[in-house]
Amino acid sequence: MELEVGDAVLCTVDRIVGTVVFVKISKEGEETEGSIVMSEVAPGRIRNIRDYIVPKKKIVCKVLRVSSTGHIDLSLRRVTPKESKEVKERTEEEQSYVKILKSILKEKADEIIERIKTKDNIYDFFRDAKENSEELEIIINKGDAKKILDILRDQKKKKSILKREIHLSGISPNGVNEIKEIFSGIKNAKVKYISGGRYSIEKEADDVKTADSEIRKILEEIE
């Protein structure tokens, strides 16, 4: 498994020893160990590390350092919600690709997966294969390649949902109605009242990046 500084990776909490969290890093079916010191778990003072992390929990971390001996230092607090969501969705899709290969190729699947990894990561390989099946047909026979592509193309694209919380209040006697009027102009997102001037804006799109961009536009309009 090759990891670089700045990579966001899916981890499973293995154990907590004192103020250090040890995790298992999963990437493309491979697993290795990394660690998170308490100052990289969350910003500010931490009274009880188990308020943030418990064994067996899946978390997304960022690679801070990879030593010459292979030791990997990670950070949880430096991962944004957007990065966490993208890594989890990517991992789910990779697992989906592997399941499809195993359902079609049976005992040959593991060998084919290793051959794919020598060319590219599984996620990007199948993303490209949906547009151009030539490379897939070289590794797998045309008949099985067609079966796999038919399943991939029939899969319903999962939508990404992004939510932002905002605070909005008015000082005029008619403040509540003015706020309602502002929100009435928003037609392409869900707005919900939380409490005391707090509202949430929820946007669904094909991917997180698009949803984030559209919510930003909505916030600009509100301002």
PDB file of C-alpha atoms in Angstrom:
ATOM      1  CA  MET A   1       0.000   0.000   0.000  1.00  0.00           C
ATOM      2  CA  GLU A   2       1.468   3.354  -1.071  1.00  0.00           C
ATOM      3  CA  LEU A   3       0.388   6.378   0.940  1.00  0.00           C
ATOM      4  CA  GLU A   4       1.449   9.990   0.536  1.00  0.00           C
ATOM      5  CA  VAL A   5       1.308  12.947   2.892  1.00  0.00           C
ATOM      6  CA  GLY A   6      -2.080  14.629   2.509  1.00  0.00           C
ATOM      7  CA  ASP A   7      -3.964  11.475   1.479  1.00  0.00           C
ATOM      8  CA  ALA A   8      -7.380  11.039   3.114  1.00  0.00           C
ATOM      9  CA  VAL A   9      -7.907   7.383   4.010  1.00  0.00           C
ATOM     10  CA  LEU A  10     -10.598   5.234   5.608  1.00  0.00           C
ATOM     11  CA  CYS A  11      -9.534   3.733   8.947  1.00  0.00           C
ATOM     12  CA  THR A  12     -10.989   1.440  11.582  1.00  0.00           C
ATOM     13  CA  VAL A  13     -10.118   2.226  15.202  1.00  0.00           C
ATOM     14  CA  ASP A  14      -8.198  -0.770  16.555  1.00  0.00           C
ATOM     15  CA  ARG A  15      -7.199   0.237  20.085  1.00  0.00           C
ATOM     16  CA  ILE A  16      -6.485   3.203  22.354  1.00  0.00           C
ATOM     17  CA  VAL A  17      -3.260   3.127  24.348  1.00  0.00           C
ATOM     18  CA  GLY A  18      -2.946   6.073  26.746  1.00  0.00           C
ATOM     19  CA  THR A  19      -3.237   9.172  24.564  1.00  0.00           C
ATOM     20  CA  VAL A  20      -2.503   7.419  21.265  1.00  0.00           C
ATOM     21  CA  VAL A  21      -5.100   5.884  18.960  1.00  0.00           C
ATOM     22  CA  PHE A  22      -4.031   2.988  16.734  1.00  0.00           C
ATOM     23  CA  VAL A  23      -6.036   2.344  13.584  1.00  0.00           C
ATOM     24  CA  LYS A  24      -6.133  -0.077  10.676  1.00  0.00           C
ATOM     25  CA  ILE A  25      -5.907   1.765   7.358  1.00  0.00           C
ATOM     26  CA  SER A  26      -7.890   0.218   4.494  1.00  0.00           C
ATOM     27  CA  LYS A  27      -7.143   1.020   0.868  1.00  0.00           C
ATOM     28  CA  GLU A  28      -8.084  -1.091  -2.167  1.00  0.00           C
ATOM     29  CA  GLY A  29      -8.399  -4.282  -0.151  1.00  0.00           C
ATOM     30  CA  GLU A  30      -5.055  -3.831   1.627  1.00  0.00           C
ATOM     31  CA  GLU A  31      -4.595  -3.022   5.296  1.00  0.00           C
ATOM     32  CA  THR A  32      -1.825  -1.449   7.367  1.00  0.00           C
ATOM     33  CA  GLU A  33      -1.518   0.279  10.758  1.00  0.00           C
ATOM     34  CA  GLY A  34      -1.293   3.964  11.636  1.00  0.00           C
ATOM     35  CA  SER A  35      -1.533   6.096  14.762  1.00  0.00           C
ATOM     36  CA  ILE A  36      -3.146   9.356  15.892  1.00  0.00           C
ATOM     37  CA  VAL A  37      -1.796  11.376  18.837  1.00  0.00           C
ATOM     38  CA  MET A  38      -4.363  13.114  21.038  1.00  0.00           C
ATOM     39  CA  SER A  39      -3.641  16.616  19.674  1.00  0.00           C
ATOM     40  CA  GLU A  40      -4.638  15.377  16.199  1.00  0.00           C
ATOM     41  CA  VAL A  41      -7.949  13.848  17.286  1.00  0.00           C
ATOM     42  CA  ALA A  42      -9.873  17.113  17.670  1.00  0.00           C
ATOM     43  CA  PRO A  43      -9.159  20.846  18.094  1.00  0.00           C
ATOM     44  CA  GLY A  44      -9.021  22.290  21.604  1.00  0.00           C
ATOM     45  CA  ARG A  45      -8.597  20.532  24.914  1.00  0.00           C
ATOM     46  CA  ILE A  46      -9.718  16.893  25.058  1.00  0.00           C
ATOM     47  CA  ARG A  47     -10.812  15.620  28.445  1.00  0.00           C
ATOM     48  CA  ASN A  48     -11.796  12.117  27.362  1.00  0.00           C
ATOM     49  CA  ILE A  49     -10.513  10.748  24.064  1.00  0.00           C
ATOM     50  CA  ARG A  50     -13.363   8.214  23.977  1.00  0.00           C
ATOM     51  CA  ASP A  51     -15.825  11.058  23.516  1.00  0.00           C
ATOM     52  CA  TYR A  52     -14.425  11.276  19.978  1.00  0.00           C
ATOM     53  CA  ILE A  53     -13.120   7.811  19.176  1.00  0.00           C
ATOM     54  CA  VAL A  54     -14.136   4.280  20.177  1.00  0.00           C
ATOM     55  CA  PRO A  55     -12.736   0.910  19.020  1.00  0.00           C
ATOM     56  CA  LYS A  56     -14.217  -0.579  15.815  1.00  0.00           C
ATOM     57  CA  LYS A  57     -15.512   2.819  14.655  1.00  0.00           C
ATOM     58  CA  LYS A  58     -14.756   3.742  11.019  1.00  0.00           C
ATOM     59  CA  ILE A  59     -13.200   7.183  10.588  1.00  0.00           C
ATOM     60  CA  VAL A  60     -11.503   9.104   7.793  1.00  0.00           C
ATOM     61  CA  CYS A  61      -8.029  10.436   8.589  1.00  0.00           C
ATOM     62  CA  LYS A  62      -5.372  12.469   6.798  1.00  0.00           C
ATOM     63  CA  VAL A  63      -1.781  11.226   6.392  1.00  0.00           C
ATOM     64  CA  LEU A  64       0.655  13.587   8.166  1.00  0.00           C
ATOM     65  CA  ARG A  65       3.893  11.638   7.886  1.00  0.00           C
ATOM     66  CA  VAL A  66       5.202   8.336   6.558  1.00  0.00           C
ATOM     67  CA  SER A  67       8.539   7.438   8.177  1.00  0.00           C
ATOM     68  CA  SER A  68      11.385   5.556   6.522  1.00  0.00           C
ATOM     69  CA  THR A  69      10.413   2.533   8.637  1.00  0.00           C
ATOM     70  CA  GLY A  70       6.860   2.650   7.312  1.00  0.00           C
ATOM     71  CA  HIS A  71       5.201   4.136  10.421  1.00  0.00           C
ATOM     72  CA  ILE A  72       2.206   6.306   9.492  1.00  0.00           C
ATOM     73  CA  ASP A  73       1.132   9.354  11.525  1.00  0.00           C
ATOM     74  CA  LEU A  74      -2.468  10.429  10.974  1.00  0.00           C
ATOM     75  CA  SER A  75      -4.815  13.284  11.830  1.00  0.00           C
ATOM     76  CA  LEU A  76      -8.569  13.140  12.384  1.00  0.00           C
ATOM     77  CA  ARG A  77      -9.132  16.828  13.149  1.00  0.00           C
ATOM     78  CA  ARG A  78      -7.687  18.012   9.816  1.00  0.00           C
ATOM     79  CA  VAL A  79     -10.240  16.107   7.729  1.00  0.00           C
ATOM     80  CA  THR A  80     -13.162  18.212   6.479  1.00  0.00           C
ATOM     81  CA  PRO A  81     -16.726  16.805   6.404  1.00  0.00           C
ATOM     82  CA  LYS A  82     -16.562  17.014   2.606  1.00  0.00           C
ATOM     83  CA  GLU A  83     -13.354  14.921   2.457  1.00  0.00           C
ATOM     84  CA  SER A  84     -14.796  12.374   4.882  1.00  0.00           C
ATOM     85  CA  LYS A  85     -17.956  11.953   2.800  1.00  0.00           C
ATOM     86  CA  GLU A  86     -16.022  11.629  -0.476  1.00  0.00           C
ATOM     87  CA  VAL A  87     -13.658   8.956   0.920  1.00  0.00           C
ATOM     88  CA  LYS A  88     -16.542   6.904   2.327  1.00  0.00           C
ATOM     89  CA  GLU A  89     -18.496   7.105  -0.942  1.00  0.00           C
ATOM     90  CA  ARG A  90     -15.401   6.167  -2.975  1.00  0.00           C
ATOM     91  CA  THR A  91     -14.748   3.174  -0.696  1.00  0.00           C
ATOM     92  CA  GLU A  92     -18.358   1.997  -1.046  1.00  0.00           C
ATOM     93  CA  GLU A  93     -18.073   2.216  -4.830  1.00  0.00           C
ATOM     94  CA  GLU A  94     -14.769   0.284  -4.874  1.00  0.00           C
ATOM     95  CA  GLN A  95     -16.362  -2.449  -2.761  1.00  0.00           C
ATOM     96  CA  SER A  96     -19.259  -2.535  -5.217  1.00  0.00           C
ATOM     97  CA  TYR A  97     -16.844  -3.059  -8.143  1.00  0.00           C
ATOM     98  CA  VAL A  98     -15.107  -5.912  -6.316  1.00  0.00           C
ATOM     99  CA  LYS A  99     -18.453  -7.628  -5.561  1.00  0.00           C
ATOM    100  CA  ILE A 100     -19.446  -7.405  -9.229  1.00  0.00           C
ATOM    101  CA  LEU A 101     -16.128  -8.925 -10.322  1.00  0.00           C
ATOM    102  CA  LYS A 102     -16.527 -11.792  -7.859  1.00  0.00           C
ATOM    103  CA  SER A 103     -20.119 -12.460  -8.916  1.00  0.00           C
ATOM    104  CA  ILE A 104     -19.148 -12.715 -12.595  1.00  0.00           C
ATOM    105  CA  LEU A 105     -15.608 -14.152 -12.480  1.00  0.00           C
ATOM    106  CA  LYS A 106     -15.946 -16.392  -9.376  1.00  0.00           C
ATOM    107  CA  GLU A 107     -12.549 -17.944  -8.479  1.00  0.00           C
ATOM    108  CA  LYS A 108     -10.725 -15.886 -11.127  1.00  0.00           C
ATOM    109  CA  ALA A 109     -11.744 -12.583  -9.519  1.00  0.00           C
ATOM    110  CA  ASP A 110      -8.761 -12.221  -7.149  1.00  0.00           C
ATOM    111  CA  GLU A 111      -6.265 -12.720  -9.975  1.00  0.00           C
ATOM    112  CA  ILE A 112      -8.047 -10.135 -12.165  1.00  0.00           C
ATOM    113  CA  ILE A 113      -8.183  -7.631  -9.288  1.00  0.00           C
ATOM    114  CA  GLU A 114      -4.398  -7.889  -8.856  1.00  0.00           C
ATOM    115  CA  ARG A 115      -3.902  -7.355 -12.602  1.00  0.00           C
ATOM    116  CA  ILE A 116      -6.109  -4.260 -12.492  1.00  0.00           C
ATOM    117  CA  LYS A 117      -4.077  -2.855  -9.574  1.00  0.00           C
ATOM    118  CA  THR A 118      -0.868  -3.056 -11.618  1.00  0.00           C
ATOM    119  CA  LYS A 119      -2.448  -0.618 -14.090  1.00  0.00           C
ATOM    120  CA  ASP A 120      -4.518   1.712 -11.885  1.00  0.00           C
ATOM    121  CA  ASN A 121      -6.533   1.819  -8.679  1.00  0.00           C
ATOM    122  CA  ILE A 122      -9.837  -0.075  -8.831  1.00  0.00           C
ATOM    123  CA  TYR A 123     -12.010   3.031  -8.525  1.00  0.00           C
ATOM    124  CA  ASP A 124     -10.422   4.966 -11.406  1.00  0.00           C
ATOM    125  CA  PHE A 125     -10.048   1.863 -13.580  1.00  0.00           C
ATOM    126  CA  PHE A 126     -13.786   1.149 -13.556  1.00  0.00           C
ATOM    127  CA  ARG A 127     -14.702   4.811 -13.870  1.00  0.00           C
ATOM    128  CA  ASP A 128     -12.694   4.871 -17.112  1.00  0.00           C
ATOM    129  CA  ALA A 129     -14.024   1.467 -18.203  1.00  0.00           C
ATOM    130  CA  LYS A 130     -17.585   2.820 -18.226  1.00  0.00           C
ATOM    131  CA  GLU A 131     -16.523   5.231 -20.986  1.00  0.00           C
ATOM    132  CA  ASN A 132     -13.962   3.045 -22.764  1.00  0.00           C
ATOM    133  CA  SER A 133     -14.114  -0.723 -22.267  1.00  0.00           C
ATOM    134  CA  GLU A 134     -10.987  -1.565 -24.290  1.00  0.00           C
ATOM    135  CA  GLU A 135      -8.652  -1.985 -21.293  1.00  0.00           C
ATOM    136  CA  LEU A 136     -11.214  -4.090 -19.418  1.00  0.00           C
ATOM    137  CA  GLU A 137     -11.711  -6.356 -22.449  1.00  0.00           C
ATOM    138  CA  ILE A 138      -7.932  -6.916 -22.634  1.00  0.00           C
ATOM    139  CA  ILE A 139      -7.768  -8.092 -19.008  1.00  0.00           C
ATOM    140  CA  ILE A 140     -11.073 -10.013 -19.126  1.00  0.00           C
ATOM    141  CA  ASN A 141     -12.655 -11.738 -22.112  1.00  0.00           C
ATOM    142  CA  LYS A 142     -15.205  -9.677 -24.057  1.00  0.00           C
ATOM    143  CA  GLY A 143     -18.179 -11.724 -22.862  1.00  0.00           C
ATOM    144  CA  ASP A 144     -17.485 -11.229 -19.146  1.00  0.00           C
ATOM    145  CA  ALA A 145     -16.436  -7.614 -19.725  1.00  0.00           C
ATOM    146  CA  LYS A 146     -19.828  -6.918 -21.306  1.00  0.00           C
ATOM    147  CA  LYS A 147     -21.673  -8.530 -18.371  1.00  0.00           C
ATOM    148  CA  ILE A 148     -19.743  -6.378 -15.905  1.00  0.00           C
ATOM    149  CA  LEU A 149     -20.289  -3.174 -17.873  1.00  0.00           C
ATOM    150  CA  ASP A 150     -23.998  -3.897 -18.256  1.00  0.00           C
ATOM    151  CA  ILE A 151     -24.288  -4.126 -14.444  1.00  0.00           C
ATOM    152  CA  LEU A 152     -22.264  -0.924 -13.952  1.00  0.00           C
ATOM    153  CA  ARG A 153     -24.345   1.041 -16.445  1.00  0.00           C
ATOM    154  CA  ASP A 154     -27.597  -0.178 -14.918  1.00  0.00           C
ATOM    155  CA  GLN A 155     -26.584   0.906 -11.437  1.00  0.00           C
ATOM    156  CA  LYS A 156     -28.546   3.922 -10.290  1.00  0.00           C
ATOM    157  CA  LYS A 157     -26.210   6.796  -9.549  1.00  0.00           C
ATOM    158  CA  LYS A 158     -26.282   7.604  -5.872  1.00  0.00           C
ATOM    159  CA  LYS A 159     -27.079  11.220  -5.131  1.00  0.00           C
ATOM    160  CA  SER A 160     -25.010  13.286  -2.701  1.00  0.00           C
ATOM    161  CA  ILE A 161     -26.820  15.283  -0.034  1.00  0.00           C
ATOM    162  CA  LEU A 162     -25.062  18.186   1.677  1.00  0.00           C
ATOM    163  CA  LYS A 163     -26.405  20.165   4.624  1.00  0.00           C
ATOM    164  CA  ARG A 164     -25.259  23.517   6.012  1.00  0.00           C
ATOM    165  CA  GLU A 165     -26.454  25.267   9.151  1.00  0.00           C
ATOM    166  CA  ILE A 166     -26.832  29.062   9.211  1.00  0.00           C
ATOM    167  CA  HIS A 167     -27.928  31.719  11.710  1.00  0.00           C
ATOM    168  CA  LEU A 168     -30.354  34.362  10.511  1.00  0.00           C
ATOM    169  CA  SER A 169     -32.210  36.965  12.550  1.00  0.00           C
ATOM    170  CA  GLY A 170     -33.797  40.407  12.129  1.00  0.00           C
ATOM    171  CA  ILE A 171     -34.095  43.456  14.368  1.00  0.00           C
ATOM    172  CA  SER A 172     -37.293  44.887  12.915  1.00  0.00           C
ATOM    173  CA  PRO A 173     -40.754  44.055  14.377  1.00  0.00           C
ATOM    174  CA  ASN A 174     -41.523  42.282  11.095  1.00  0.00           C
ATOM    175  CA  GLY A 175     -38.291  40.250  11.193  1.00  0.00           C
ATOM    176  CA  VAL A 176     -39.922  36.809  11.072  1.00  0.00           C
ATOM    177  CA  ASN A 177     -41.910  37.641   7.941  1.00  0.00           C
ATOM    178  CA  GLU A 178     -38.840  39.173   6.304  1.00  0.00           C
ATOM    179  CA  ILE A 179     -36.899  35.943   6.894  1.00  0.00           C
ATOM    180  CA  LYS A 180     -39.773  33.893   5.485  1.00  0.00           C
ATOM    181  CA  GLU A 181     -39.723  36.083   2.396  1.00  0.00           C
ATOM    182  CA  ILE A 182     -35.990  35.528   1.941  1.00  0.00           C
ATOM    183  CA  PHE A 183     -36.395  31.752   2.150  1.00  0.00           C
ATOM    184  CA  SER A 184     -39.420  31.730  -0.157  1.00  0.00           C
ATOM    185  CA  GLY A 185     -37.100  32.533  -3.052  1.00  0.00           C
ATOM    186  CA  ILE A 186     -35.128  29.329  -2.578  1.00  0.00           C
ATOM    187  CA  LYS A 187     -36.695  26.720  -4.846  1.00  0.00           C
ATOM    188  CA  ASN A 188     -33.876  24.218  -5.387  1.00  0.00           C
ATOM    189  CA  ALA A 189     -32.992  23.296  -1.784  1.00  0.00           C
ATOM    190  CA  LYS A 190     -34.715  22.318   1.487  1.00  0.00           C
ATOM    191  CA  VAL A 191     -34.738  24.885   4.284  1.00  0.00           C
ATOM    192  CA  LYS A 192     -35.624  23.789   7.823  1.00  0.00           C
ATOM    193  CA  TYR A 193     -36.028  25.780  11.027  1.00  0.00           C
ATOM    194  CA  ILE A 194     -33.945  24.403  13.925  1.00  0.00           C
ATOM    195  CA  SER A 195     -34.315  26.895  16.802  1.00  0.00           C
ATOM    196  CA  GLY A 196     -33.608  30.495  17.818  1.00  0.00           C
ATOM    197  CA  GLY A 197     -32.582  31.874  14.424  1.00  0.00           C
ATOM    198  CA  ARG A 198     -30.832  28.643  13.383  1.00  0.00           C
ATOM    199  CA  TYR A 199     -31.755  27.078  10.052  1.00  0.00           C
ATOM    200  CA  SER A 200     -30.416  24.233   7.913  1.00  0.00           C
ATOM    201  CA  ILE A 201     -30.119  24.269   4.135  1.00  0.00           C
ATOM    202  CA  GLU A 202     -30.030  20.861   2.424  1.00  0.00           C
ATOM    203  CA  LYS A 203     -29.061  20.347  -1.218  1.00  0.00           C
ATOM    204  CA  GLU A 204     -29.075  17.155  -3.307  1.00  0.00           C
ATOM    205  CA  ALA A 205     -26.815  16.810  -6.367  1.00  0.00           C
ATOM    206  CA  ASP A 206     -24.917  14.221  -8.398  1.00  0.00           C
ATOM    207  CA  ASP A 207     -21.770  14.730  -6.302  1.00  0.00           C
ATOM    208  CA  VAL A 208     -20.580  16.540  -3.173  1.00  0.00           C
ATOM    209  CA  LYS A 209     -18.625  19.160  -5.128  1.00  0.00           C
ATOM    210  CA  THR A 210     -21.713  20.238  -7.097  1.00  0.00           C
ATOM    211  CA  ALA A 211     -23.896  20.298  -3.965  1.00  0.00           C
ATOM    212  CA  ASP A 212     -21.324  22.424  -2.122  1.00  0.00           C
ATOM    213  CA  SER A 213     -21.080  24.883  -5.029  1.00  0.00           C
ATOM    214  CA  GLU A 214     -24.863  25.271  -5.242  1.00  0.00           C
ATOM    215  CA  ILE A 215     -25.246  25.814  -1.496  1.00  0.00           C
ATOM    216  CA  ARG A 216     -22.576  28.535  -1.676  1.00  0.00           C
ATOM    217  CA  LYS A 217     -24.625  30.295  -4.365  1.00  0.00           C
ATOM    218  CA  ILE A 218     -27.743  30.062  -2.198  1.00  0.00           C
ATOM    219  CA  LEU A 219     -25.879  31.572   0.776  1.00  0.00           C
ATOM    220  CA  GLU A 220     -24.646  34.440  -1.421  1.00  0.00           C
ATOM    221  CA  GLU A 221     -28.254  35.122  -2.467  1.00  0.00           C
ATOM    222  CA  ILE A 222     -29.396  35.103   1.173  1.00  0.00           C
ATOM    223  CA  GLU A 223     -26.623  37.550   2.155  1.00  0.00           C
TER     224      GLU A 223
END
